[in-house]
Amino acid sequence: MKVNEMMDKDFIVVSPDDNLVEVSILMEKKLRFTTPVVDDQKRLVGWITSLDVTRGFREGMKKVKEVMYAKEDIVAVNEDDPARLAVLEASEYKVFNIPVINDDDVVVGVVRTFDIVKTLSSLYEIKVYKIFEAMEEELKGVTWEELMEASAIVTRRRTGKRVTAQDYEKRIRESTFGEAIWATGGLEKFFVGLIAIGELVIARKVAQARK
Amino acid sequence: MKVNEMMDKDFIVVSPDDNLVEVSILMEKKLRFTTPVVDDQKRLVGWITSLDVTRGFREGMKKVKEVMYAKEDIVAVNEDDPARLAVLEASEYKVFNIPVINDDDVVVGVVRTFDIVKTLSSLYEIKVYKIFEAMEEELKGVTWEELMEASAIVTRRRTGKRVTAQDYEKRIRESTFGEAIWATGGLEKFFVGLIAIGELVIARKVAQARK
């Protein structure tokens, strides 16, 4: 996924000579806490936040250029950068919004952290049973029932709890991968469980074939 | 993971009767675009954003209560809620910050979306070879070399590219699970590849045992 698939395209831009009062009205109306500042070619030249505006108001400043951050002092990403880059930058620099530019430095969007959260959620919020469907598809000759039975056996061995194949199926139909990861406390543990299930189901298949 | 493990504890609060100018200075100094409004028991009564402050300044308002959102109009989470809930709310309501309260309605923190992004990244940014280490550990009797060899074979079959076990090992030592998911385009596809590897390595083990 690229940055341009995750960015807000309904962004606003302001110019260095824009009047601060008018800019504040625009930002409030569009609910934008931060806004790219561009030149007359729409190229990125700076960045303004609503906290700069409140300071500007208090200190009697009139124009965007009096309160804006210079381009050198902000983080930006290119529209063709991998989306992960914006994720890592938001996380590292603790910024809520990142301007997106093209190869000509023209501002083409803004990546907002709540959009990142949404994208990350949707990537990881797939239902666990989808993973089992993929597993069934891959393990030719293994039925869904065999997979659920093996899963229940592995779960009983690991947790000591009485879990039937039906219980297990119900659980994976309700829970998401995200929940499973948060619940098991990490990716490796989740995988280890899956691998154990895969191993058991293959072992049972091999044993049956030998009968 | 619970909300209180992911929240900002170095938050600020303001009171409904606080002076808007003083509040703006505090918000700028602490770089907070939004702030919980609390009563004298520190209980949540509202929410203020820097965009409310700019509007307040323009319209000659003097106090927080003149511009704040009422408690009923904002989203909040409890400190004991699962962290996932804050993730889902940020994503659904498109908010950058969510106040965190305890059972007495007292504000105990603020969840910020860049902290969510950081947490999600760290959960998923584990190196892919860690998953293979877990796989090796789980598949008793399978060596690391056998696992890499099986992985290279599966990769050659699927991509048609000439990949050696050494190439494969280098790749998984460098890349993270997050990258793998973004690159393969989804969790299921990533899993299917892993399952194919597990199946092949077990088949080879079984074949060897029969010799």
PDB file of N, CA and C in Angstrom, chain B residues 156-205:
ATOM      1  N   ARG B 156      10.004 -20.454  -4.471  1.00  0.00           N
ATOM      2  CA  ARG B 156      10.290 -20.692  -5.900  1.00  0.00           C
ATOM      3  C   ARG B 156       9.034 -21.162  -6.626  1.00  0.00           C
ATOM      4  N   ARG B 157       8.309 -22.070  -5.977  1.00  0.00           N
ATOM      5  CA  ARG B 157       7.081 -22.580  -6.604  1.00  0.00           C
ATOM      6  C   ARG B 157       6.058 -21.478  -6.826  1.00  0.00           C
ATOM      7  N   ARG B 158       5.963 -20.586  -5.851  1.00  0.00           N
ATOM      8  CA  ARG B 158       4.896 -19.585  -5.910  1.00  0.00           C
ATOM      9  C   ARG B 158       5.229 -18.378  -6.763  1.00  0.00           C
ATOM     10  N   THR B 159       6.506 -18.003  -6.782  1.00  0.00           N
ATOM     11  CA  THR B 159       6.865 -16.762  -7.472  1.00  0.00           C
ATOM     12  C   THR B 159       7.594 -17.032  -8.781  1.00  0.00           C
ATOM     13  N   GLY B 160       8.114 -18.253  -8.925  1.00  0.00           N
ATOM     14  CA  GLY B 160       8.898 -18.548 -10.112  1.00  0.00           C
ATOM     15  C   GLY B 160      10.295 -17.951 -10.062  1.00  0.00           C
ATOM     16  N   LYS B 161      10.618 -17.297  -8.939  1.00  0.00           N
ATOM     17  CA  LYS B 161      11.947 -16.670  -8.819  1.00  0.00           C
ATOM     18  C   LYS B 161      12.937 -17.636  -8.183  1.00  0.00           C
ATOM     19  N   ARG B 162      14.195 -17.529  -8.605  1.00  0.00           N
ATOM     20  CA  ARG B 162      15.239 -18.397  -8.055  1.00  0.00           C
ATOM     21  C   ARG B 162      15.654 -17.853  -6.693  1.00  0.00           C
ATOM     22  N   VAL B 163      15.174 -18.471  -5.647  1.00  0.00           N
ATOM     23  CA  VAL B 163      15.495 -18.025  -4.289  1.00  0.00           C
ATOM     24  C   VAL B 163      16.169 -19.164  -3.554  1.00  0.00           C
ATOM     25  N   THR B 164      17.346 -18.904  -2.989  1.00  0.00           N
ATOM     26  CA  THR B 164      18.029 -19.953  -2.214  1.00  0.00           C
ATOM     27  C   THR B 164      17.614 -19.846  -0.749  1.00  0.00           C
ATOM     28  N   ALA B 165      17.957 -20.902   0.011  1.00  0.00           N
ATOM     29  CA  ALA B 165      17.673 -20.877   1.452  1.00  0.00           C
ATOM     30  C   ALA B 165      18.371 -19.686   2.097  1.00  0.00           C
ATOM     31  N   GLN B 166      19.568 -19.374   1.602  1.00  0.00           N
ATOM     32  CA  GLN B 166      20.326 -18.239   2.163  1.00  0.00           C
ATOM     33  C   GLN B 166      19.626 -16.910   1.858  1.00  0.00           C
ATOM     34  N   ASP B 167      19.149 -16.770   0.619  1.00  0.00           N
ATOM     35  CA  ASP B 167      18.391 -15.551   0.259  1.00  0.00           C
ATOM     36  C   ASP B 167      17.194 -15.385   1.182  1.00  0.00           C
ATOM     37  N   TYR B 168      16.509 -16.520   1.380  1.00  0.00           N
ATOM     38  CA  TYR B 168      15.282 -16.469   2.168  1.00  0.00           C
ATOM     39  C   TYR B 168      15.582 -16.054   3.602  1.00  0.00           C
ATOM     40  N   GLU B 169      16.618 -16.641   4.165  1.00  0.00           N
ATOM     41  CA  GLU B 169      16.977 -16.312   5.545  1.00  0.00           C
ATOM     42  C   GLU B 169      17.332 -14.836   5.684  1.00  0.00           C
ATOM     43  N   LYS B 170      18.088 -14.338   4.715  1.00  0.00           N
ATOM     44  CA  LYS B 170      18.483 -12.921   4.745  1.00  0.00           C
ATOM     45  C   LYS B 170      17.230 -12.037   4.726  1.00  0.00           C
ATOM     46  N   ARG B 171      16.294 -12.421   3.861  1.00  0.00           N
ATOM     47  CA  ARG B 171      15.080 -11.622   3.718  1.00  0.00           C
ATOM     48  C   ARG B 171      14.275 -11.565   5.023  1.00  0.00           C
ATOM     49  N   ILE B 172      14.101 -12.720   5.642  1.00  0.00           N
ATOM     50  CA  ILE B 172      13.274 -12.711   6.863  1.00  0.00           C
ATOM     51  C   ILE B 172      14.004 -12.090   8.049  1.00  0.00           C
ATOM     52  N   ARG B 173      15.321 -12.029   7.983  1.00  0.00           N
ATOM     53  CA  ARG B 173      16.049 -11.349   9.063  1.00  0.00           C
ATOM     54  C   ARG B 173      15.899  -9.838   8.947  1.00  0.00           C
ATOM     55  N   GLU B 174      15.682  -9.377   7.715  1.00  0.00           N
ATOM     56  CA  GLU B 174      15.571  -7.931   7.499  1.00  0.00           C
ATOM     57  C   GLU B 174      14.147  -7.415   7.593  1.00  0.00           C
ATOM     58  N   SER B 175      13.195  -8.234   7.203  1.00  0.00           N
ATOM     59  CA  SER B 175      11.838  -7.683   7.109  1.00  0.00           C
ATOM     60  C   SER B 175      10.987  -7.976   8.336  1.00  0.00           C
ATOM     61  N   THR B 176      10.010  -7.128   8.533  1.00  0.00           N
ATOM     62  CA  THR B 176       9.113  -7.280   9.678  1.00  0.00           C
ATOM     63  C   THR B 176       7.784  -7.865   9.225  1.00  0.00           C
ATOM     64  N   PHE B 177       7.051  -8.359  10.203  1.00  0.00           N
ATOM     65  CA  PHE B 177       5.713  -8.883   9.938  1.00  0.00           C
ATOM     66  C   PHE B 177       4.842  -7.806   9.286  1.00  0.00           C
ATOM     67  N   GLY B 178       4.951  -6.588   9.801  1.00  0.00           N
ATOM     68  CA  GLY B 178       4.190  -5.470   9.229  1.00  0.00           C
ATOM     69  C   GLY B 178       4.480  -5.314   7.743  1.00  0.00           C
ATOM     70  N   GLU B 179       5.777  -5.325   7.400  1.00  0.00           N
ATOM     71  CA  GLU B 179       6.155  -5.205   5.986  1.00  0.00           C
ATOM     72  C   GLU B 179       5.609  -6.363   5.166  1.00  0.00           C
ATOM     73  N   ALA B 180       5.704  -7.567   5.757  1.00  0.00           N
ATOM     74  CA  ALA B 180       5.245  -8.761   5.032  1.00  0.00           C
ATOM     75  C   ALA B 180       3.744  -8.669   4.731  1.00  0.00           C
ATOM     76  N   ILE B 181       2.986  -8.183   5.719  1.00  0.00           N
ATOM     77  CA  ILE B 181       1.544  -8.053   5.524  1.00  0.00           C
ATOM     78  C   ILE B 181       1.220  -7.000   4.474  1.00  0.00           C
ATOM     79  N   TRP B 182       1.879  -5.839   4.617  1.00  0.00           N
ATOM     80  CA  TRP B 182       1.635  -4.772   3.637  1.00  0.00           C
ATOM     81  C   TRP B 182       2.038  -5.243   2.246  1.00  0.00           C
ATOM     82  N   ALA B 183       3.142  -6.006   2.184  1.00  0.00           N
ATOM     83  CA  ALA B 183       3.681  -6.416   0.886  1.00  0.00           C
ATOM     84  C   ALA B 183       2.833  -7.507   0.240  1.00  0.00           C
ATOM     85  N   THR B 184       2.411  -8.510   1.033  1.00  0.00           N
ATOM     86  CA  THR B 184       1.642  -9.598   0.432  1.00  0.00           C
ATOM     87  C   THR B 184       0.193  -9.186   0.209  1.00  0.00           C
ATOM     88  N   GLY B 185      -0.203  -8.072   0.814  1.00  0.00           N
ATOM     89  CA  GLY B 185      -1.550  -7.564   0.562  1.00  0.00           C
ATOM     90  C   GLY B 185      -2.584  -8.142   1.493  1.00  0.00           C
ATOM     91  N   GLY B 186      -2.160  -8.857   2.509  1.00  0.00           N
ATOM     92  CA  GLY B 186      -3.154  -9.333   3.466  1.00  0.00           C
ATOM     93  C   GLY B 186      -2.640 -10.474   4.298  1.00  0.00           C
ATOM     94  N   LEU B 187      -3.266 -10.584   5.435  1.00  0.00           N
ATOM     95  CA  LEU B 187      -2.896 -11.567   6.425  1.00  0.00           C
ATOM     96  C   LEU B 187      -3.061 -12.999   5.908  1.00  0.00           C
ATOM     97  N   GLU B 188      -4.201 -13.257   5.225  1.00  0.00           N
ATOM     98  CA  GLU B 188      -4.470 -14.630   4.793  1.00  0.00           C
ATOM     99  C   GLU B 188      -3.358 -15.133   3.876  1.00  0.00           C
ATOM    100  N   LYS B 189      -2.944 -14.252   2.951  1.00  0.00           N
ATOM    101  CA  LYS B 189      -1.926 -14.666   1.988  1.00  0.00           C
ATOM    102  C   LYS B 189      -0.614 -14.995   2.689  1.00  0.00           C
ATOM    103  N   PHE B 190      -0.298 -14.172   3.685  1.00  0.00           N
ATOM    104  CA  PHE B 190       0.926 -14.410   4.446  1.00  0.00           C
ATOM    105  C   PHE B 190       0.839 -15.768   5.152  1.00  0.00           C
ATOM    106  N   PHE B 191      -0.321 -16.038   5.742  1.00  0.00           N
ATOM    107  CA  PHE B 191      -0.516 -17.298   6.449  1.00  0.00           C
ATOM    108  C   PHE B 191      -0.447 -18.487   5.515  1.00  0.00           C
ATOM    109  N   VAL B 192      -1.077 -18.348   4.358  1.00  0.00           N
ATOM    110  CA  VAL B 192      -1.085 -19.449   3.400  1.00  0.00           C
ATOM    111  C   VAL B 192       0.343 -19.846   3.050  1.00  0.00           C
ATOM    112  N   GLY B 193       1.217 -18.846   2.871  1.00  0.00           N
ATOM    113  CA  GLY B 193       2.618 -19.130   2.580  1.00  0.00           C
ATOM    114  C   GLY B 193       3.261 -19.893   3.734  1.00  0.00           C
ATOM    115  N   LEU B 194       3.001 -19.446   4.953  1.00  0.00           N
ATOM    116  CA  LEU B 194       3.585 -20.104   6.128  1.00  0.00           C
ATOM    117  C   LEU B 194       3.095 -21.540   6.271  1.00  0.00           C
ATOM    118  N   ILE B 195       1.801 -21.722   6.013  1.00  0.00           N
ATOM    119  CA  ILE B 195       1.225 -23.061   6.155  1.00  0.00           C
ATOM    120  C   ILE B 195       1.826 -24.001   5.115  1.00  0.00           C
ATOM    121  N   ALA B 196       2.004 -23.483   3.905  1.00  0.00           N
ATOM    122  CA  ALA B 196       2.610 -24.294   2.846  1.00  0.00           C
ATOM    123  C   ALA B 196       4.014 -24.738   3.260  1.00  0.00           C
ATOM    124  N   ILE B 197       4.740 -23.817   3.879  1.00  0.00           N
ATOM    125  CA  ILE B 197       6.098 -24.144   4.336  1.00  0.00           C
ATOM    126  C   ILE B 197       6.031 -25.228   5.422  1.00  0.00           C
ATOM    127  N   GLY B 198       5.130 -25.027   6.374  1.00  0.00           N
ATOM    128  CA  GLY B 198       4.987 -25.998   7.453  1.00  0.00           C
ATOM    129  C   GLY B 198       4.619 -27.373   6.910  1.00  0.00           C
ATOM    130  N   GLU B 199       3.714 -27.379   5.941  1.00  0.00           N
ATOM    131  CA  GLU B 199       3.276 -28.649   5.362  1.00  0.00           C
ATOM    132  C   GLU B 199       4.430 -29.359   4.654  1.00  0.00           C
ATOM    133  N   LEU B 200       5.193 -28.585   3.882  1.00  0.00           N
ATOM    134  CA  LEU B 200       6.302 -29.180   3.139  1.00  0.00           C
ATOM    135  C   LEU B 200       7.355 -29.741   4.078  1.00  0.00           C
ATOM    136  N   VAL B 201       7.682 -28.977   5.109  1.00  0.00           N
ATOM    137  CA  VAL B 201       8.750 -29.405   6.003  1.00  0.00           C
ATOM    138  C   VAL B 201       8.316 -30.672   6.757  1.00  0.00           C
ATOM    139  N   ILE B 202       7.038 -30.758   7.092  1.00  0.00           N
ATOM    140  CA  ILE B 202       6.546 -31.961   7.777  1.00  0.00           C
ATOM    141  C   ILE B 202       6.546 -33.152   6.806  1.00  0.00           C
ATOM    142  N   ALA B 203       6.131 -32.903   5.566  1.00  0.00           N
ATOM    143  CA  ALA B 203       6.120 -33.974   4.555  1.00  0.00           C
ATOM    144  C   ALA B 203       7.526 -34.528   4.353  1.00  0.00           C
ATOM    145  N   ARG B 204       8.503 -33.604   4.308  1.00  0.00           N
ATOM    146  CA  ARG B 204       9.897 -34.039   4.120  1.00  0.00           C
ATOM    147  C   ARG B 204      10.390 -34.831   5.325  1.00  0.00           C
ATOM    148  N   LYS B 205       9.971 -34.425   6.509  1.00  0.00           N
ATOM    149  CA  LYS B 205      10.370 -35.119   7.731  1.00  0.00           C
ATOM    150  C   LYS B 205       9.790 -36.538   7.724  1.00  0.00           C
TER     151      LYS B 205
END
